[in-house]
Short mmCIF file of C-alpha atoms in Angstrom, two decimals:
data_model
loop_
_atom_site.label_atom_id
_atom_site.label_comp_id
_atom_site.label_asym_id
_atom_site.label_seq_id
_atom_site.Cartn_x
_atom_site.Cartn_y
_atom_site.Cartn_z
CA MET W 1 -22.04 -21.49 -8.91
CA MET W 2 -21.00 -20.91 -5.43
CA GLN W 3 -17.48 -19.92 -4.52
CA HIS W 4 -15.39 -21.01 -1.57
CA ALA W 5 -13.65 -18.03 0.35
CA LEU W 6 -11.77 -19.03 3.43
CA VAL W 7 -10.83 -15.45 6.03
CA LEU W 8 -8.01 -15.91 7.88
CA THR W 9 -8.05 -13.84 11.31
CA LYS W 10 -6.87 -13.13 14.74
CA ASN W 11 -10.34 -12.39 15.42
CA THR W 12 -13.15 -14.10 14.12
CA LEU W 13 -15.87 -12.15 15.88
CA SER W 14 -14.07 -8.95 14.16
CA GLU W 15 -15.03 -10.52 10.88
CA GLU W 16 -18.88 -11.47 10.94
CA GLU W 17 -19.62 -8.16 8.81
CA ILE W 18 -17.90 -9.31 5.91
CA ILE W 19 -18.77 -12.75 6.37
CA LYS W 20 -22.48 -12.23 5.90
CA LYS W 21 -21.81 -10.28 2.35
CA LEU W 22 -19.93 -12.93 1.18
CA GLN W 23 -22.79 -15.59 2.23
CA GLN W 24 -25.19 -12.79 0.31
CA LEU W 25 -23.20 -12.99 -2.77
CA ASN W 26 -23.24 -16.71 -2.56
CA PHE W 27 -19.91 -17.81 -1.02
CA GLU W 28 -19.62 -20.84 0.93
CA THR W 29 -17.33 -19.18 3.65
CA LEU W 30 -14.80 -20.40 6.55
CA CYS W 31 -13.45 -17.95 8.79
CA SER W 32 -10.39 -19.43 11.00
CA ALA W 33 -7.70 -18.34 13.40
CA ASP W 34 -6.53 -22.00 13.79
CA LEU W 35 -6.23 -22.15 10.21
CA LEU W 36 -4.06 -18.75 10.53
CA ASP W 37 -2.07 -20.53 13.09
CA ILE W 38 -1.05 -24.01 11.03
CA LEU W 39 -0.15 -21.60 8.00
CA GLN W 40 2.03 -19.46 10.08
CA GLN W 41 3.44 -22.75 12.11
CA THR W 42 3.73 -25.14 9.22
CA GLY W 43 3.51 -23.03 5.75
CA THR W 44 0.94 -25.69 4.49
CA ALA W 45 -2.44 -26.63 4.87
CA SER W 46 -4.25 -29.55 2.70
CA VAL W 47 -7.46 -27.74 3.10
CA LEU W 48 -6.55 -24.51 0.86
CA SER W 49 -7.61 -26.98 -2.11
CA TYR W 50 -11.06 -27.00 -1.33
CA PHE W 51 -10.87 -22.38 -1.69
CA GLN W 52 -11.08 -20.02 -4.72
CA TRP W 53 -10.62 -17.04 -2.86
CA VAL W 54 -8.28 -16.20 0.76
CA ILE W 55 -9.07 -13.11 2.23
CA LEU W 56 -6.72 -11.77 4.52
CA SER W 57 -8.20 -10.03 8.00
CA GLU W 58 -6.75 -6.20 8.96
CA SER W 59 -5.89 -8.45 11.95
CA LEU W 60 -2.56 -8.84 10.14
CA CYS W 61 0.39 -7.26 10.27
CA ASP W 62 2.22 -6.29 7.27
CA GLU W 63 4.71 -8.74 8.26
CA GLU W 64 2.53 -11.51 8.49
CA VAL W 65 0.19 -11.37 5.39
CA GLU W 66 4.04 -10.81 3.78
CA GLN W 67 4.97 -14.07 4.90
CA LEU W 68 1.40 -15.80 4.25
CA LEU W 69 2.06 -14.43 0.63
CA PHE W 70 5.14 -16.49 0.36
CA GLN W 71 3.05 -19.40 1.68
CA LEU W 72 0.82 -19.41 -0.42
CA TYR W 73 2.80 -18.59 -3.76
CA GLY W 74 1.91 -21.21 -6.50
CA HIS W 75 -1.95 -22.04 -5.13
CA THR W 76 -4.94 -20.94 -7.54
CA LEU W 77 -6.23 -18.49 -5.33
CA VAL W 78 -7.38 -15.01 -5.47
CA ILE W 79 -5.86 -13.12 -2.70
CA LEU W 80 -7.44 -10.47 -1.19
CA ARG W 81 -6.29 -7.86 2.24
CA LEU W 82 -9.11 -6.18 4.09
CA THR W 83 -8.31 -3.00 4.61
CA GLU W 84 -9.61 0.75 5.88
CA SER W 85 -7.94 2.70 2.63
CA TYR W 86 -6.69 1.42 -0.39
CA PRO W 87 -2.79 1.83 -0.31
CA SER W 88 -0.45 4.30 -2.55
CA GLU W 89 0.24 3.52 -5.92
CA GLU W 90 3.61 2.13 -5.39
CA GLU W 91 2.50 -0.09 -2.15
CA GLU W 92 -0.17 -1.37 -4.54
CA ALA W 93 2.55 -2.23 -7.07
CA ARG W 94 4.94 -3.73 -3.93
CA TRP W 95 2.16 -6.11 -2.74
CA GLN W 96 0.74 -6.99 -5.58
CA ASN W 97 4.50 -8.07 -7.40
CA LEU W 98 4.39 -10.27 -3.39
CA GLY W 99 0.92 -12.11 -4.77
CA LEU W 100 -1.64 -10.41 -3.48
CA THR W 101 -4.64 -9.76 -5.91
CA ASP W 102 -6.68 -6.70 -4.53
CA TRP W 103 -8.08 -5.37 -1.30
CA LEU W 104 -11.67 -4.94 -0.15
CA LEU W 105 -12.35 -2.18 2.20
CA LYS W 106 -13.70 -3.44 5.45
CA THR W 107 -16.28 -0.19 5.67
CA SER W 108 -18.13 -1.21 2.11
CA ASP W 109 -21.66 -1.25 1.93
CA PHE W 110 -22.91 -4.42 -0.34
CA SER W 111 -23.80 -3.12 -3.37
CA SER W 112 -19.90 -1.91 -3.79
CA MET W 113 -18.47 -5.39 -2.44
CA ARG W 114 -20.48 -7.12 -4.92
CA GLU W 115 -19.50 -5.08 -7.62
CA LYS W 116 -15.88 -5.71 -7.10
CA ILE W 117 -16.19 -9.22 -6.70
CA ASN W 118 -17.79 -9.31 -9.72
CA VAL W 119 -14.69 -7.43 -11.69
CA LEU W 120 -12.57 -10.11 -9.98
CA GLN W 121 -14.32 -13.03 -11.11
CA LYS W 122 -14.24 -11.99 -14.48
CA GLN W 123 -10.26 -12.12 -13.89
CA LEU W 124 -10.09 -15.71 -12.46
CA PRO W 125 -8.13 -18.15 -14.15
CA LYS W 126 -9.61 -19.72 -16.94
CA GLY W 127 -10.25 -23.30 -15.53
CA MET W 128 -10.32 -22.32 -12.10
CA PRO W 129 -12.48 -25.43 -10.64
CA ALA W 130 -16.06 -23.79 -8.55
CA GLU W 131 -15.83 -26.90 -6.50
CA ARG W 132 -12.42 -29.06 -5.30
CA GLN W 133 -11.43 -31.97 -4.00
CA ILE W 134 -9.21 -32.52 -1.04
CA LEU W 135 -5.93 -34.26 -1.65
CA ASN W 136 -3.81 -34.80 1.18
CA PHE W 137 0.04 -34.23 0.80
CA PRO W 138 2.30 -34.27 3.51
CA ILE W 139 2.19 -31.25 5.72
CA SER W 140 6.42 -29.68 5.44
CA ASN W 141 7.60 -25.88 5.52
CA ASN W 142 8.57 -24.02 2.76
CA ALA W 143 12.49 -25.11 3.18
CA ASP W 144 11.53 -28.62 2.72
CA THR W 145 9.63 -28.31 -0.20
CA SER W 146 12.78 -29.12 -2.29
CA ASN W 147 13.48 -32.18 -0.39
CA GLU W 148 9.65 -33.86 -0.93
CA GLN W 149 10.32 -33.07 -4.43
CA GLU W 150 13.82 -34.98 -4.26
CA ALA W 151 12.39 -37.60 -2.53
CA LEU W 152 9.79 -38.39 -4.86
CA MET W 153 11.75 -37.85 -7.75
CA LYS W 154 14.41 -40.48 -6.39
CA CYS W 155 11.92 -43.34 -5.75
CA LEU W 156 10.87 -43.53 -9.41
CA SER W 157 12.51 -45.69 -11.89
CA LYS W 158 13.92 -44.18 -15.01
CA THR W 159 10.79 -45.46 -17.16
CA GLU W 160 8.56 -44.36 -14.43
CA LYS W 161 9.83 -40.40 -14.22
CA LYS W 162 9.73 -39.90 -17.90
CA VAL W 163 5.83 -40.87 -17.64
CA PHE W 164 5.26 -38.65 -14.94
CA GLU W 165 7.17 -36.10 -17.06
CA ASN W 166 4.95 -36.76 -19.86
CA LEU W 167 2.16 -36.01 -17.69
CA VAL W 168 3.39 -32.80 -16.14
CA GLU W 169 4.11 -31.84 -19.24
CA ALA W 170 0.97 -32.37 -20.94
CA TYR W 171 -0.98 -31.01 -18.32
CA PRO W 172 -0.84 -27.15 -19.38
CA ARG W 173 -1.63 -28.14 -22.85
CA THR W 174 -3.74 -30.75 -23.75
CA ASP W 175 -4.52 -31.79 -20.06
CA ILE W 176 -5.00 -35.27 -20.95
CA LEU W 177 -2.24 -37.52 -22.94
CA SER W 178 -3.19 -40.75 -24.50
CA ARG W 179 -2.23 -43.92 -24.03
CA LYS W 180 -0.92 -44.12 -28.28
CA GLU W 181 1.09 -40.71 -27.12
CA LEU W 182 2.48 -42.15 -24.30
CA CYS W 183 3.60 -45.70 -25.21
CA GLU W 184 4.89 -43.13 -28.20
CA SER W 185 7.30 -41.27 -25.44
CA LEU W 186 8.19 -44.63 -24.02
CA TRP W 187 9.14 -47.15 -26.61
CA ARG W 188 10.39 -47.68 -30.35
CA SER W 189 7.98 -50.08 -30.73
CA GLY W 190 5.55 -47.92 -29.55
CA GLU W 191 1.73 -48.93 -29.18
CA THR W 192 1.50 -52.46 -28.68
CA ALA W 193 -0.48 -54.94 -26.62
CA SER W 194 2.68 -55.50 -24.54
CA ASN W 195 3.59 -51.59 -24.18
CA MET W 196 -0.10 -51.11 -23.52
CA SER W 197 -0.05 -53.59 -20.91
CA GLN W 198 3.29 -52.36 -19.49
CA LEU W 199 2.13 -48.95 -19.52
CA SER W 200 -0.93 -49.81 -17.40
CA CYS W 201 1.36 -51.12 -14.94
CA LEU W 202 3.39 -48.61 -14.88
CA ILE W 203 0.39 -46.07 -14.03
CA ASN W 204 -0.25 -48.10 -10.68
CA LYS W 205 3.47 -48.40 -9.66
CA LEU W 206 3.26 -44.61 -9.65
CA LYS W 207 0.12 -44.14 -7.94
CA ARG W 208 1.33 -46.54 -5.42
CA LYS W 209 4.78 -45.01 -4.57
CA PHE W 210 2.76 -41.45 -4.57
CA GLU W 211 0.97 -42.73 -1.63
CA GLN W 212 4.37 -44.30 -0.28
CA GLN W 213 5.78 -40.41 0.04
CA GLY W 214 2.43 -39.39 1.76
CA ILE W 215 0.57 -38.18 -0.74
CA THR W 216 -3.16 -40.03 -0.68
CA GLY W 217 -5.88 -39.46 -2.85
CA GLU W 218 -6.64 -39.35 -6.80
CA THR W 219 -3.36 -37.98 -8.46
CA ILE W 220 -3.70 -39.62 -12.05
CA THR W 221 -7.21 -40.11 -13.85
CA THR W 222 -7.62 -42.61 -16.27
CA LEU W 223 -10.18 -41.56 -18.85
CA TRP W 224 -10.88 -44.85 -20.52
CA GLY W 225 -10.79 -44.28 -24.12
CA ARG W 226 -9.08 -41.61 -24.02
CA GLY W 227 -5.62 -41.90 -22.10
CA TYR W 228 -4.37 -40.13 -18.89
CA LYS W 229 -3.88 -37.03 -16.74
CA LEU W 230 -2.76 -35.59 -13.44
CA SER W 231 -5.02 -34.47 -11.31
CA ASP W 232 -6.33 -30.55 -10.74
CA GLU W 233 -4.76 -31.06 -7.36
CA PHE W 234 -1.89 -32.89 -7.97
CA TYR W 235 -0.92 -30.93 -10.35
CA GLU W 236 -1.16 -27.44 -8.40
CA TYR W 237 0.78 -29.45 -5.55
CA TRP W 238 3.58 -30.07 -7.84
CA MET W 239 3.66 -26.30 -9.31
CA GLN W 240 3.71 -25.15 -5.35
CA CYS W 241 6.46 -27.13 -5.29
CA THR W 242 8.28 -26.45 -7.88
CA GLN W 243 7.97 -22.61 -7.78
CA GLN W 244 8.59 -22.88 -3.63
CA ALA W 245 12.10 -24.29 -4.56
CA GLU W 246 12.84 -21.95 -7.11
CA ARG W 247 11.75 -19.02 -5.20
CA ILE W 248 14.36 -20.31 -1.85
CA ALA W 249 17.04 -21.37 -4.35
CA TYR W 250 16.52 -17.45 -5.69
CA TYR W 251 16.18 -15.79 -2.13
CA SER W 252 19.27 -18.09 -0.83
CA ALA W 253 21.34 -16.50 -3.97
CA THR W 254 20.32 -12.49 -3.12
CA ASN W 255 20.65 -12.78 0.87
#
């Protein structure tokens, strides 16, 4: 199954060797300096939802890598750093706490890289999709993340908010929430023909309001005969917003 890797660099020509090795390992690989600029300037790029792996070039200094790790926090990604030598145990622990998964030696031969990638693939989060749909989100920097979240929640009615919160809570547990479960959560009378009809209207209203907030693409999936679920991309986006807001609040309180 093909994996997708993004190499972020300041000089695409210097990454030809690593790209060649990744392609031999059946990775569809994009090497980009432009996306690096976009991430550094805006703090986000919707195209990230297409990739499972991000490789940070040795052309990036420590400060730039630290900034990127902060911006990539919350994405379901394996983040590797190209290097000429492995760090000390102390440095390794520090970078991993910041969100770096591991290191790849620039001088590694193909066999060594193959074995390293094989070990890392076994550590991938269960359920990480091999291929991803690109979902468009409003572009903002990290400081605006909590404002986006707040604006989205403010535009929802009390009942719409409850539907959305139920879907968010269900995602890591059962993924899908049945129409019966939602009706029982919303109304004392539970699953009736009238309530089922109202639920369908609520789901459609949620989708429209997401679009009005600049989120286009599939946000809520209807599984006929089973219920509703948040799309993987939208749940990841929402968790990223939540975690970024928490990190910003933490840094504000401690600095």
